[in-house]
JSON list of C-alpha atoms in Angstrom, two decimals:
[
{"chain": "O", "resi": 30, "resn": "MET", "atom": "CA", "xyz": [65.65, 62.59, 87.57]},
{"chain": "O", "resi": 31, "resn": "ASN", "atom": "CA", "xyz": [65.53, 58.82, 88.10]},
{"chain": "O", "resi": 32, "resn": "ILE", "atom": "CA", "xyz": [64.50, 56.37, 85.42]},
{"chain": "O", "resi": 33, "resn": "ASP", "atom": "CA", "xyz": [60.92, 56.01, 86.69]},
{"chain": "O", "resi": 34, "resn": "GLU", "atom": "CA", "xyz": [60.39, 59.77, 86.69]},
{"chain": "O", "resi": 35, "resn": "LEU", "atom": "CA", "xyz": [61.73, 60.09, 83.14]},
{"chain": "O", "resi": 36, "resn": "PHE", "atom": "CA", "xyz": [58.68, 58.30, 81.79]},
{"chain": "O", "resi": 37, "resn": "ARG", "atom": "CA", "xyz": [56.03, 59.81, 84.09]},
{"chain": "O", "resi": 38, "resn": "LEU", "atom": "CA", "xyz": [53.53, 62.36, 82.77]},
{"chain": "O", "resi": 39, "resn": "ASP", "atom": "CA", "xyz": [52.00, 63.52, 86.05]},
{"chain": "O", "resi": 40, "resn": "GLY", "atom": "CA", "xyz": [50.60, 67.04, 85.81]},
{"chain": "O", "resi": 41, "resn": "LYS", "atom": "CA", "xyz": [50.76, 67.06, 82.01]},
{"chain": "O", "resi": 42, "resn": "VAL", "atom": "CA", "xyz": [47.84, 67.75, 79.65]},
{"chain": "O", "resi": 43, "resn": "ALA", "atom": "CA", "xyz": [47.69, 65.70, 76.46]},
{"chain": "O", "resi": 44, "resn": "VAL", "atom": "CA", "xyz": [45.41, 66.21, 73.44]},
{"chain": "O", "resi": 45, "resn": "VAL", "atom": "CA", "xyz": [44.78, 63.05, 71.39]},
{"chain": "O", "resi": 46, "resn": "THR", "atom": "CA", "xyz": [42.84, 63.20, 68.13]},
{"chain": "O", "resi": 47, "resn": "GLY", "atom": "CA", "xyz": [41.16, 60.17, 66.59]},
{"chain": "O", "resi": 48, "resn": "ALA", "atom": "CA", "xyz": [40.84, 58.67, 70.07]},
{"chain": "O", "resi": 49, "resn": "SER", "atom": "CA", "xyz": [37.53, 56.81, 69.84]},
{"chain": "O", "resi": 50, "resn": "ARG", "atom": "CA", "xyz": [38.97, 53.34, 69.13]},
{"chain": "O", "resi": 51, "resn": "GLY", "atom": "CA", "xyz": [41.95, 51.36, 67.94]},
{"chain": "O", "resi": 52, "resn": "LEU", "atom": "CA", "xyz": [45.38, 52.94, 67.98]},
{"chain": "O", "resi": 53, "resn": "GLY", "atom": "CA", "xyz": [44.25, 56.37, 69.15]},
{"chain": "O", "resi": 54, "resn": "GLN", "atom": "CA", "xyz": [42.28, 54.93, 72.05]},
{"chain": "O", "resi": 55, "resn": "ALA", "atom": "CA", "xyz": [45.19, 52.76, 73.18]},
{"chain": "O", "resi": 56, "resn": "MET", "atom": "CA", "xyz": [47.66, 55.65, 73.07]},
{"chain": "O", "resi": 57, "resn": "ALA", "atom": "CA", "xyz": [45.29, 57.98, 74.92]},
{"chain": "O", "resi": 58, "resn": "VAL", "atom": "CA", "xyz": [44.83, 55.41, 77.67]},
{"chain": "O", "resi": 59, "resn": "GLY", "atom": "CA", "xyz": [48.58, 54.79, 77.75]},
{"chain": "O", "resi": 60, "resn": "LEU", "atom": "CA", "xyz": [49.31, 58.48, 78.32]},
{"chain": "O", "resi": 61, "resn": "ALA", "atom": "CA", "xyz": [46.72, 58.49, 81.12]},
{"chain": "O", "resi": 62, "resn": "GLU", "atom": "CA", "xyz": [48.35, 55.41, 82.66]},
{"chain": "O", "resi": 63, "resn": "ALA", "atom": "CA", "xyz": [51.59, 57.40, 82.74]},
{"chain": "O", "resi": 64, "resn": "GLY", "atom": "CA", "xyz": [49.81, 60.17, 84.67]},
{"chain": "O", "resi": 65, "resn": "ALA", "atom": "CA", "xyz": [48.56, 62.68, 82.11]},
{"chain": "O", "resi": 66, "resn": "ASP", "atom": "CA", "xyz": [45.13, 64.29, 81.97]},
{"chain": "O", "resi": 67, "resn": "ILE", "atom": "CA", "xyz": [43.66, 63.77, 78.53]},
{"chain": "O", "resi": 68, "resn": "VAL", "atom": "CA", "xyz": [41.62, 65.69, 75.98]},
{"chain": "O", "resi": 69, "resn": "VAL", "atom": "CA", "xyz": [40.19, 63.14, 73.53]},
{"chain": "O", "resi": 70, "resn": "ALA", "atom": "CA", "xyz": [38.78, 64.23, 70.19]},
{"chain": "O", "resi": 71, "resn": "SER", "atom": "CA", "xyz": [36.69, 62.47, 67.58]},
{"chain": "O", "resi": 72, "resn": "THR", "atom": "CA", "xyz": [34.37, 63.51, 64.76]},
{"chain": "O", "resi": 73, "resn": "ASN", "atom": "CA", "xyz": [31.55, 62.58, 67.13]},
{"chain": "O", "resi": 74, "resn": "ALA", "atom": "CA", "xyz": [32.17, 62.82, 70.88]},
{"chain": "O", "resi": 75, "resn": "THR", "atom": "CA", "xyz": [29.51, 60.17, 71.57]},
{"chain": "O", "resi": 76, "resn": "ASN", "atom": "CA", "xyz": [31.96, 57.65, 70.08]},
{"chain": "O", "resi": 77, "resn": "LEU", "atom": "CA", "xyz": [34.43, 58.44, 72.86]},
{"chain": "O", "resi": 78, "resn": "THR", "atom": "CA", "xyz": [32.45, 56.79, 75.67]},
{"chain": "O", "resi": 79, "resn": "ASP", "atom": "CA", "xyz": [34.71, 53.74, 76.06]},
{"chain": "O", "resi": 80, "resn": "THR", "atom": "CA", "xyz": [37.88, 55.84, 75.93]},
{"chain": "O", "resi": 81, "resn": "VAL", "atom": "CA", "xyz": [36.55, 58.33, 78.46]},
{"chain": "O", "resi": 82, "resn": "GLN", "atom": "CA", "xyz": [35.49, 55.55, 80.83]},
{"chain": "O", "resi": 83, "resn": "ALA", "atom": "CA", "xyz": [38.90, 53.85, 80.63]},
{"chain": "O", "resi": 84, "resn": "ILE", "atom": "CA", "xyz": [40.71, 57.11, 81.42]},
{"chain": "O", "resi": 85, "resn": "ARG", "atom": "CA", "xyz": [38.39, 58.00, 84.30]},
{"chain": "O", "resi": 86, "resn": "GLN", "atom": "CA", "xyz": [38.92, 54.57, 85.83]},
{"chain": "O", "resi": 87, "resn": "LEU", "atom": "CA", "xyz": [42.60, 55.49, 86.07]},
{"chain": "O", "resi": 88, "resn": "GLY", "atom": "CA", "xyz": [41.72, 58.54, 88.15]},
{"chain": "O", "resi": 89, "resn": "ARG", "atom": "CA", "xyz": [42.73, 61.00, 85.44]},
{"chain": "O", "resi": 90, "resn": "LYS", "atom": "CA", "xyz": [40.77, 63.99, 84.22]},
{"chain": "O", "resi": 91, "resn": "VAL", "atom": "CA", "xyz": [39.38, 63.70, 80.70]},
{"chain": "O", "resi": 92, "resn": "LEU", "atom": "CA", "xyz": [37.63, 66.09, 78.32]},
{"chain": "O", "resi": 93, "resn": "PRO", "atom": "CA", "xyz": [35.84, 64.57, 75.30]},
{"chain": "O", "resi": 94, "resn": "LEU", "atom": "CA", "xyz": [35.43, 66.85, 72.29]},
{"chain": "O", "resi": 95, "resn": "THR", "atom": "CA", "xyz": [33.74, 66.64, 68.91]},
{"chain": "O", "resi": 96, "resn": "CYS", "atom": "CA", "xyz": [36.31, 67.77, 66.36]},
{"chain": "O", "resi": 97, "resn": "ASN", "atom": "CA", "xyz": [36.57, 67.20, 62.62]},
{"chain": "O", "resi": 98, "resn": "VAL", "atom": "CA", "xyz": [40.25, 67.93, 62.11]},
{"chain": "O", "resi": 99, "resn": "ALA", "atom": "CA", "xyz": [39.60, 68.75, 58.45]},
{"chain": "O", "resi": 100, "resn": "ASP", "atom": "CA", "xyz": [37.57, 71.76, 59.61]},
{"chain": "O", "resi": 101, "resn": "ALA", "atom": "CA", "xyz": [39.79, 74.67, 60.65]},
{"chain": "O", "resi": 102, "resn": "ALA", "atom": "CA", "xyz": [37.07, 76.12, 62.88]},
{"chain": "O", "resi": 103, "resn": "ASP", "atom": "CA", "xyz": [36.77, 72.81, 64.75]},
{"chain": "O", "resi": 104, "resn": "VAL", "atom": "CA", "xyz": [40.51, 72.75, 65.41]},
{"chain": "O", "resi": 105, "resn": "THR", "atom": "CA", "xyz": [40.41, 76.30, 66.76]},
{"chain": "O", "resi": 106, "resn": "ALA", "atom": "CA", "xyz": [37.43, 75.45, 68.96]},
{"chain": "O", "resi": 107, "resn": "ALA", "atom": "CA", "xyz": [39.09, 72.30, 70.30]},
{"chain": "O", "resi": 108, "resn": "VAL", "atom": "CA", "xyz": [42.21, 74.19, 71.31]},
{"chain": "O", "resi": 109, "resn": "LYS", "atom": "CA", "xyz": [40.11, 76.88, 72.99]},
{"chain": "O", "resi": 110, "resn": "SER", "atom": "CA", "xyz": [38.08, 74.29, 74.91]},
{"chain": "O", "resi": 111, "resn": "THR", "atom": "CA", "xyz": [41.30, 72.63, 76.07]},
{"chain": "O", "resi": 112, "resn": "LEU", "atom": "CA", "xyz": [42.71, 75.92, 77.32]},
{"chain": "O", "resi": 113, "resn": "ASP", "atom": "CA", "xyz": [39.43, 76.79, 79.03]},
{"chain": "O", "resi": 114, "resn": "GLU", "atom": "CA", "xyz": [39.42, 73.44, 80.86]},
{"chain": "O", "resi": 115, "resn": "PHE", "atom": "CA", "xyz": [43.12, 72.86, 81.58]},
{"chain": "O", "resi": 116, "resn": "GLY", "atom": "CA", "xyz": [44.92, 76.12, 80.85]},
{"chain": "O", "resi": 117, "resn": "THR", "atom": "CA", "xyz": [47.61, 74.64, 78.63]},
{"chain": "O", "resi": 118, "resn": "ILE", "atom": "CA", "xyz": [48.67, 71.89, 76.23]},
{"chain": "O", "resi": 119, "resn": "ASP", "atom": "CA", "xyz": [51.82, 69.91, 77.06]},
{"chain": "O", "resi": 120, "resn": "ILE", "atom": "CA", "xyz": [51.43, 67.03, 74.63]},
{"chain": "O", "resi": 121, "resn": "LEU", "atom": "CA", "xyz": [49.72, 66.79, 71.25]},
{"chain": "O", "resi": 122, "resn": "LEU", "atom": "CA", "xyz": [49.20, 63.40, 69.65]},
{"chain": "O", "resi": 123, "resn": "ASN", "atom": "CA", "xyz": [47.82, 63.71, 66.11]},
{"chain": "O", "resi": 124, "resn": "ASN", "atom": "CA", "xyz": [46.23, 60.35, 65.33]},
{"chain": "O", "resi": 125, "resn": "ALA", "atom": "CA", "xyz": [43.08, 61.33, 63.38]},
{"chain": "O", "resi": 126, "resn": "GLY", "atom": "CA", "xyz": [43.19, 60.08, 59.81]},
{"chain": "O", "resi": 127, "resn": "THR", "atom": "CA", "xyz": [41.26, 58.59, 56.92]},
{"chain": "O", "resi": 128, "resn": "ILE", "atom": "CA", "xyz": [41.91, 56.58, 53.77]},
{"chain": "O", "resi": 129, "resn": "ARG", "atom": "CA", "xyz": [40.17, 56.34, 50.39]},
{"chain": "O", "resi": 130, "resn": "ARG", "atom": "CA", "xyz": [41.11, 53.63, 47.91]},
{"chain": "O", "resi": 131, "resn": "ALA", "atom": "CA", "xyz": [40.98, 53.85, 44.10]},
{"chain": "O", "resi": 132, "resn": "PRO", "atom": "CA", "xyz": [43.40, 53.52, 41.18]},
{"chain": "O", "resi": 133, "resn": "ALA", "atom": "CA", "xyz": [45.33, 56.77, 40.73]},
{"chain": "O", "resi": 134, "resn": "ALA", "atom": "CA", "xyz": [44.01, 57.34, 37.20]},
{"chain": "O", "resi": 135, "resn": "GLU", "atom": "CA", "xyz": [40.44, 57.22, 38.55]},
{"chain": "O", "resi": 136, "resn": "TYR", "atom": "CA", "xyz": [41.03, 59.01, 41.86]},
{"chain": "O", "resi": 137, "resn": "SER", "atom": "CA", "xyz": [38.51, 61.79, 42.43]},
{"chain": "O", "resi": 138, "resn": "ASP", "atom": "CA", "xyz": [39.29, 65.32, 43.54]},
{"chain": "O", "resi": 139, "resn": "GLU", "atom": "CA", "xyz": [36.79, 64.83, 46.35]},
{"chain": "O", "resi": 140, "resn": "ASP", "atom": "CA", "xyz": [38.61, 61.81, 47.78]},
{"chain": "O", "resi": 141, "resn": "TRP", "atom": "CA", "xyz": [41.97, 63.52, 47.36]},
{"chain": "O", "resi": 142, "resn": "ASP", "atom": "CA", "xyz": [40.80, 66.63, 49.21]},
{"chain": "O", "resi": 143, "resn": "ILE", "atom": "CA", "xyz": [39.15, 64.69, 52.05]},
{"chain": "O", "resi": 144, "resn": "VAL", "atom": "CA", "xyz": [42.27, 62.63, 52.72]},
{"chain": "O", "resi": 145, "resn": "LEU", "atom": "CA", "xyz": [44.71, 65.54, 52.50]},
{"chain": "O", "resi": 146, "resn": "ASP", "atom": "CA", "xyz": [42.49, 67.84, 54.57]},
{"chain": "O", "resi": 147, "resn": "THR", "atom": "CA", "xyz": [42.19, 65.23, 57.32]},
{"chain": "O", "resi": 148, "resn": "ASN", "atom": "CA", "xyz": [45.62, 63.61, 57.35]},
{"chain": "O", "resi": 149, "resn": "LEU", "atom": "CA", "xyz": [47.85, 66.57, 56.60]},
{"chain": "O", "resi": 150, "resn": "ASN", "atom": "CA", "xyz": [46.12, 69.96, 56.63]},
{"chain": "O", "resi": 151, "resn": "GLY", "atom": "CA", "xyz": [44.25, 69.33, 59.88]},
{"chain": "O", "resi": 152, "resn": "LEU", "atom": "CA", "xyz": [47.36, 67.84, 61.47]},
{"chain": "O", "resi": 153, "resn": "PHE", "atom": "CA", "xyz": [49.33, 70.96, 60.55]},
{"chain": "O", "resi": 154, "resn": "ARG", "atom": "CA", "xyz": [46.68, 73.26, 62.01]},
{"chain": "O", "resi": 155, "resn": "PHE", "atom": "CA", "xyz": [46.76, 71.36, 65.29]},
{"chain": "O", "resi": 156, "resn": "CYS", "atom": "CA", "xyz": [50.57, 71.45, 65.30]},
{"chain": "O", "resi": 157, "resn": "ARG", "atom": "CA", "xyz": [50.56, 75.20, 64.62]},
{"chain": "O", "resi": 158, "resn": "ALA", "atom": "CA", "xyz": [47.99, 75.99, 67.33]},
{"chain": "O", "resi": 159, "resn": "ALA", "atom": "CA", "xyz": [49.58, 73.76, 69.98]},
{"chain": "O", "resi": 160, "resn": "GLY", "atom": "CA", "xyz": [53.04, 74.80, 68.87]},
{"chain": "O", "resi": 161, "resn": "GLN", "atom": "CA", "xyz": [52.31, 78.46, 69.57]},
{"chain": "O", "resi": 162, "resn": "ILE", "atom": "CA", "xyz": [51.39, 77.55, 73.16]},
{"chain": "O", "resi": 163, "resn": "MET", "atom": "CA", "xyz": [54.44, 75.33, 73.61]},
{"chain": "O", "resi": 164, "resn": "LEU", "atom": "CA", "xyz": [56.88, 77.82, 72.10]},
{"chain": "O", "resi": 165, "resn": "GLU", "atom": "CA", "xyz": [55.68, 80.53, 74.45]},
{"chain": "O", "resi": 166, "resn": "LYS", "atom": "CA", "xyz": [56.38, 78.39, 77.51]},
{"chain": "O", "resi": 167, "resn": "LYS", "atom": "CA", "xyz": [59.50, 76.76, 76.01]},
{"chain": "O", "resi": 168, "resn": "SER", "atom": "CA", "xyz": [58.21, 73.25, 76.58]},
{"chain": "O", "resi": 169, "resn": "GLY", "atom": "CA", "xyz": [56.14, 70.70, 74.70]},
{"chain": "O", "resi": 170, "resn": "LYS", "atom": "CA", "xyz": [55.84, 67.39, 72.89]},
{"chain": "O", "resi": 171, "resn": "ILE", "atom": "CA", "xyz": [54.15, 66.80, 69.54]},
{"chain": "O", "resi": 172, "resn": "ILE", "atom": "CA", "xyz": [53.67, 63.25, 68.27]},
{"chain": "O", "resi": 173, "resn": "ASN", "atom": "CA", "xyz": [52.32, 62.78, 64.76]},
{"chain": "O", "resi": 174, "resn": "VAL", "atom": "CA", "xyz": [51.12, 59.44, 63.47]},
{"chain": "O", "resi": 175, "resn": "ALA", "atom": "CA", "xyz": [52.84, 58.62, 60.21]},
{"chain": "O", "resi": 176, "resn": "SER", "atom": "CA", "xyz": [52.70, 55.27, 58.39]},
{"chain": "O", "resi": 177, "resn": "LEU", "atom": "CA", "xyz": [54.66, 52.64, 56.52]},
{"chain": "O", "resi": 178, "resn": "LEU", "atom": "CA", "xyz": [53.51, 54.68, 53.53]},
{"chain": "O", "resi": 179, "resn": "SER", "atom": "CA", "xyz": [55.65, 57.54, 54.77]},
{"chain": "O", "resi": 180, "resn": "PHE", "atom": "CA", "xyz": [58.45, 55.36, 53.35]},
{"chain": "O", "resi": 181, "resn": "SER", "atom": "CA", "xyz": [56.81, 53.57, 50.41]},
{"chain": "O", "resi": 182, "resn": "GLY", "atom": "CA", "xyz": [54.08, 54.41, 47.93]},
{"chain": "O", "resi": 183, "resn": "GLY", "atom": "CA", "xyz": [51.51, 51.68, 48.39]},
{"chain": "O", "resi": 184, "resn": "ILE", "atom": "CA", "xyz": [48.96, 50.73, 45.74]},
{"chain": "O", "resi": 185, "resn": "THR", "atom": "CA", "xyz": [45.63, 52.46, 44.98]},
{"chain": "O", "resi": 186, "resn": "VAL", "atom": "CA", "xyz": [46.06, 54.86, 47.92]},
{"chain": "O", "resi": 187, "resn": "PRO", "atom": "CA", "xyz": [47.75, 57.87, 46.29]},
{"chain": "O", "resi": 188, "resn": "ALA", "atom": "CA", "xyz": [46.25, 60.50, 48.59]},
{"chain": "O", "resi": 189, "resn": "TYR", "atom": "CA", "xyz": [47.02, 58.49, 51.73]},
{"chain": "O", "resi": 190, "resn": "ALA", "atom": "CA", "xyz": [50.61, 57.92, 50.64]},
{"chain": "O", "resi": 191, "resn": "ALA", "atom": "CA", "xyz": [51.03, 61.59, 49.76]},
{"chain": "O", "resi": 192, "resn": "SER", "atom": "CA", "xyz": [49.54, 62.69, 53.08]},
{"chain": "O", "resi": 193, "resn": "LYS", "atom": "CA", "xyz": [51.65, 60.34, 55.19]},
{"chain": "O", "resi": 194, "resn": "GLY", "atom": "CA", "xyz": [54.79, 61.27, 53.28]},
{"chain": "O", "resi": 195, "resn": "GLY", "atom": "CA", "xyz": [53.85, 64.85, 54.08]},
{"chain": "O", "resi": 196, "resn": "VAL", "atom": "CA", "xyz": [53.37, 64.03, 57.76]},
{"chain": "O", "resi": 197, "resn": "ALA", "atom": "CA", "xyz": [56.91, 62.66, 57.97]},
{"chain": "O", "resi": 198, "resn": "GLN", "atom": "CA", "xyz": [58.42, 65.69, 56.25]},
{"chain": "O", "resi": 199, "resn": "LEU", "atom": "CA", "xyz": [56.33, 68.15, 58.25]},
{"chain": "O", "resi": 200, "resn": "THR", "atom": "CA", "xyz": [57.46, 66.44, 61.46]},
{"chain": "O", "resi": 201, "resn": "LYS", "atom": "CA", "xyz": [61.09, 67.05, 60.47]},
{"chain": "O", "resi": 202, "resn": "ALA", "atom": "CA", "xyz": [60.42, 70.61, 59.34]},
{"chain": "O", "resi": 203, "resn": "LEU", "atom": "CA", "xyz": [58.75, 71.57, 62.63]},
{"chain": "O", "resi": 204, "resn": "ALA", "atom": "CA", "xyz": [61.47, 69.82, 64.64]},
{"chain": "O", "resi": 205, "resn": "ASN", "atom": "CA", "xyz": [64.11, 71.85, 62.82]},
{"chain": "O", "resi": 206, "resn": "GLU", "atom": "CA", "xyz": [62.41, 75.10, 63.85]},
{"chain": "O", "resi": 207, "resn": "TRP", "atom": "CA", "xyz": [61.20, 74.25, 67.34]},
{"chain": "O", "resi": 208, "resn": "ALA", "atom": "CA", "xyz": [63.86, 72.02, 68.90]},
{"chain": "O", "resi": 209, "resn": "LYS", "atom": "CA", "xyz": [65.85, 75.06, 70.07]},
{"chain": "O", "resi": 210, "resn": "ASP", "atom": "CA", "xyz": [62.80, 76.15, 72.08]},
{"chain": "O", "resi": 211, "resn": "ASN", "atom": "CA", "xyz": [62.52, 72.79, 73.88]},
{"chain": "O", "resi": 212, "resn": "VAL", "atom": "CA", "xyz": [59.58, 71.59, 71.80]},
{"chain": "O", "resi": 213, "resn": "GLN", "atom": "CA", "xyz": [60.18, 68.07, 70.52]},
{"chain": "O", "resi": 214, "resn": "VAL", "atom": "CA", "xyz": [58.30, 67.07, 67.38]},
{"chain": "O", "resi": 215, "resn": "ASN", "atom": "CA", "xyz": [58.44, 63.40, 66.39]},
{"chain": "O", "resi": 216, "resn": "ALA", "atom": "CA", "xyz": [56.26, 60.77, 64.73]},
{"chain": "O", "resi": 217, "resn": "ILE", "atom": "CA", "xyz": [55.24, 57.15, 65.17]},
{"chain": "O", "resi": 218, "resn": "ALA", "atom": "CA", "xyz": [54.90, 55.03, 62.03]},
{"chain": "O", "resi": 219, "resn": "PRO", "atom": "CA", "xyz": [52.78, 51.97, 62.85]},
{"chain": "O", "resi": 220, "resn": "GLY", "atom": "CA", "xyz": [53.03, 48.80, 60.83]},
{"chain": "O", "resi": 221, "resn": "TYR", "atom": "CA", "xyz": [50.21, 46.28, 60.42]},
{"chain": "O", "resi": 222, "resn": "PHE", "atom": "CA", "xyz": [47.94, 46.33, 63.48]},
{"chain": "O", "resi": 223, "resn": "GLU", "atom": "CA", "xyz": [44.82, 44.45, 64.51]},
{"chain": "O", "resi": 224, "resn": "THR", "atom": "CA", "xyz": [42.15, 47.16, 64.30]},
{"chain": "O", "resi": 225, "resn": "ASP", "atom": "CA", "xyz": [38.68, 47.56, 62.81]},
{"chain": "O", "resi": 226, "resn": "ASN", "atom": "CA", "xyz": [40.29, 49.18, 59.77]},
{"chain": "O", "resi": 227, "resn": "THR", "atom": "CA", "xyz": [42.30, 46.06, 58.97]},
{"chain": "O", "resi": 228, "resn": "ALA", "atom": "CA", "xyz": [39.58, 43.48, 59.68]},
{"chain": "O", "resi": 229, "resn": "ALA", "atom": "CA", "xyz": [38.86, 42.76, 56.01]},
{"chain": "O", "resi": 230, "resn": "LEU", "atom": "CA", "xyz": [42.58, 42.40, 55.28]},
{"chain": "O", "resi": 231, "resn": "ARG", "atom": "CA", "xyz": [43.09, 39.98, 58.16]},
{"chain": "O", "resi": 232, "resn": "GLU", "atom": "CA", "xyz": [40.06, 37.96, 57.07]},
{"chain": "O", "resi": 233, "resn": "ASN", "atom": "CA", "xyz": [41.59, 37.53, 53.61]},
{"chain": "O", "resi": 234, "resn": "GLU", "atom": "CA", "xyz": [43.58, 34.35, 54.16]},
{"chain": "O", "resi": 235, "resn": "VAL", "atom": "CA", "xyz": [45.97, 34.95, 51.25]},
{"chain": "O", "resi": 236, "resn": "ARG", "atom": "CA", "xyz": [46.81, 38.55, 52.19]},
{"chain": "O", "resi": 237, "resn": "ASN", "atom": "CA", "xyz": [46.98, 37.81, 55.89]},
{"chain": "O", "resi": 238, "resn": "THR", "atom": "CA", "xyz": [49.41, 34.95, 55.34]},
{"chain": "O", "resi": 239, "resn": "ALA", "atom": "CA", "xyz": [51.59, 37.02, 52.99]},
{"chain": "O", "resi": 240, "resn": "ILE", "atom": "CA", "xyz": [51.73, 39.99, 55.36]},
{"chain": "O", "resi": 241, "resn": "SER", "atom": "CA", "xyz": [52.41, 37.89, 58.44]},
{"chain": "O", "resi": 242, "resn": "ALA", "atom": "CA", "xyz": [55.19, 36.04, 56.62]},
{"chain": "O", "resi": 243, "resn": "ARG", "atom": "CA", "xyz": [57.00, 39.30, 55.88]},
{"chain": "O", "resi": 244, "resn": "ILE", "atom": "CA", "xyz": [56.83, 40.64, 59.45]},
{"chain": "O", "resi": 245, "resn": "PRO", "atom": "CA", "xyz": [59.97, 39.42, 61.28]},
{"chain": "O", "resi": 246, "resn": "ALA", "atom": "CA", "xyz": [58.00, 39.35, 64.54]},
{"chain": "O", "resi": 247, "resn": "GLY", "atom": "CA", "xyz": [55.64, 36.91, 62.80]},
{"chain": "O", "resi": 248, "resn": "LYS", "atom": "CA", "xyz": [52.45, 38.59, 63.95]},
{"chain": "O", "resi": 249, "resn": "TRP", "atom": "CA", "xyz": [50.32, 41.71, 63.60]},
{"chain": "O", "resi": 250, "resn": "GLY", "atom": "CA", "xyz": [50.62, 44.41, 66.23]},
{"chain": "O", "resi": 251, "resn": "LYS", "atom": "CA", "xyz": [47.98, 45.07, 68.86]},
{"chain": "O", "resi": 252, "resn": "PRO", "atom": "CA", "xyz": [46.96, 48.66, 69.70]},
{"chain": "O", "resi": 253, "resn": "ASP", "atom": "CA", "xyz": [48.57, 48.40, 73.15]},
{"chain": "O", "resi": 254, "resn": "ASP", "atom": "CA", "xyz": [51.92, 47.84, 71.41]},
{"chain": "O", "resi": 255, "resn": "LEU", "atom": "CA", "xyz": [51.97, 51.58, 70.66]},
{"chain": "O", "resi": 256, "resn": "LYS", "atom": "CA", "xyz": [51.69, 52.68, 74.29]},
{"chain": "O", "resi": 257, "resn": "GLY", "atom": "CA", "xyz": [55.41, 52.48, 74.98]},
{"chain": "O", "resi": 258, "resn": "ALA", "atom": "CA", "xyz": [56.39, 54.55, 71.95]},
{"chain": "O", "resi": 259, "resn": "ALA", "atom": "CA", "xyz": [53.76, 57.18, 72.73]},
{"chain": "O", "resi": 260, "resn": "ILE", "atom": "CA", "xyz": [54.80, 57.48, 76.38]},
{"chain": "O", "resi": 261, "resn": "PHE", "atom": "CA", "xyz": [58.48, 57.69, 75.44]},
{"chain": "O", "resi": 262, "resn": "LEU", "atom": "CA", "xyz": [57.92, 60.48, 72.91]},
{"chain": "O", "resi": 263, "resn": "ALA", "atom": "CA", "xyz": [55.59, 62.33, 75.31]},
{"chain": "O", "resi": 264, "resn": "SER", "atom": "CA", "xyz": [57.95, 62.16, 78.29]},
{"chain": "O", "resi": 265, "resn": "ALA", "atom": "CA", "xyz": [61.23, 63.67, 79.47]},
{"chain": "O", "resi": 266, "resn": "ALA", "atom": "CA", "xyz": [62.92, 60.47, 78.31]},
{"chain": "O", "resi": 267, "resn": "SER", "atom": "CA", "xyz": [62.83, 61.84, 74.75]},
{"chain": "O", "resi": 268, "resn": "ASP", "atom": "CA", "xyz": [64.00, 65.39, 75.46]},
{"chain": "O", "resi": 269, "resn": "TYR", "atom": "CA", "xyz": [66.92, 65.01, 73.02]},
{"chain": "O", "resi": 270, "resn": "VAL", "atom": "CA", "xyz": [64.89, 63.27, 70.31]},
{"chain": "O", "resi": 271, "resn": "ASN", "atom": "CA", "xyz": [63.81, 65.58, 67.50]},
{"chain": "O", "resi": 272, "resn": "GLY", "atom": "CA", "xyz": [62.41, 64.95, 64.01]},
{"chain": "O", "resi": 273, "resn": "HIS", "atom": "CA", "xyz": [62.45, 61.16, 64.39]},
{"chain": "O", "resi": 274, "resn": "ILE", "atom": "CA", "xyz": [60.00, 58.86, 62.62]},
{"chain": "O", "resi": 275, "resn": "MET", "atom": "CA", "xyz": [59.75, 55.88, 64.97]},
{"chain": "O", "resi": 276, "resn": "LEU", "atom": "CA", "xyz": [58.73, 52.66, 63.27]},
{"chain": "O", "resi": 277, "resn": "VAL", "atom": "CA", "xyz": [56.62, 50.32, 65.39]},
{"chain": "O", "resi": 278, "resn": "ASP", "atom": "CA", "xyz": [56.15, 47.61, 62.81]},
{"chain": "O", "resi": 279, "resn": "GLY", "atom": "CA", "xyz": [57.46, 44.29, 64.10]},
{"chain": "O", "resi": 280, "resn": "GLY", "atom": "CA", "xyz": [60.48, 44.75, 61.83]},
{"chain": "O", "resi": 281, "resn": "TRP", "atom": "CA", "xyz": [58.54, 45.18, 58.54]},
{"chain": "O", "resi": 282, "resn": "MET", "atom": "CA", "xyz": [60.73, 47.98, 57.19]},
{"chain": "O", "resi": 283, "resn": "ALA", "atom": "CA", "xyz": [63.94, 46.16, 58.15]},
{"chain": "O", "resi": 284, "resn": "ARG", "atom": "CA", "xyz": [63.04, 43.23, 55.91]}
]
C-alpha cells in the first residue's frame, strides 16, 4: 500500500456524533474528504443541514440522524439506522459532549448525571454497539474525543473532568481488549479551539491573552486543525496505534 492509499477512506462508513458544528462538523467533513461515507448525528437532525450539504458537495453519501447519546434507546436506533442504510460501521468518532459549570461543593446531581450520561455513558454504549460489529468482521476504528481535562482537573467543571478522564481510560481499556481483533481504539484530546463554545472565553481579553501566551504555537486551534488527526486514526496509517490519546493542542501540555 503506497503512502496515498494509507490515508484514504474510500468505501468506508463512518459514524460521527456531535457533528452539527465546530469540531465534530470539521472532522466529519474531513473523513468525507478522505473518501468515507458519513452518518452524522446530533440531538436534532435539523441542525445538521450545513454538515450534510458540505459532505454531499464532496460526492459522498451522508445519513443525518437525530440522536441524544445520553439516551440508550437513541444509540440503539442510530446503530440500526446505520446498518439499514450502509450495512456496516467501519469508523466511529465519538464527539458528542456537554459541559456544566459550578463549584464542586454546589454541583447538582442533575448536572453531574447529564454530563456523565452524555460524555461517558453514551460514548461507551456507542463503542460497545459499534465494537460488536467491528469485532465480528475483525476490522474497525474507534476515535473518542477526550480533552486537556483528561490530564488535569480544571476548575468548577468536576463532572466534565471526571467524564473526560473516564474517556481516556475507557479508550485504553477497550484498546487492550480489541487490538488483537484488528480494532483500533484511540482518542483525540483537543486543546483550545475557536468554536462557539469558547466564544465568551476568547472575548475575555484577560483570559484570551493568558491562554494564548501559554500555547507554544501562539494561537488557538481552528476546527480544521483536527482533520489530519481524525483521518490518521481512521485510516490504515494507524493500524499499529492502539490506546493512544493524541493531543492536538498547539503544544499546551508540553509547556
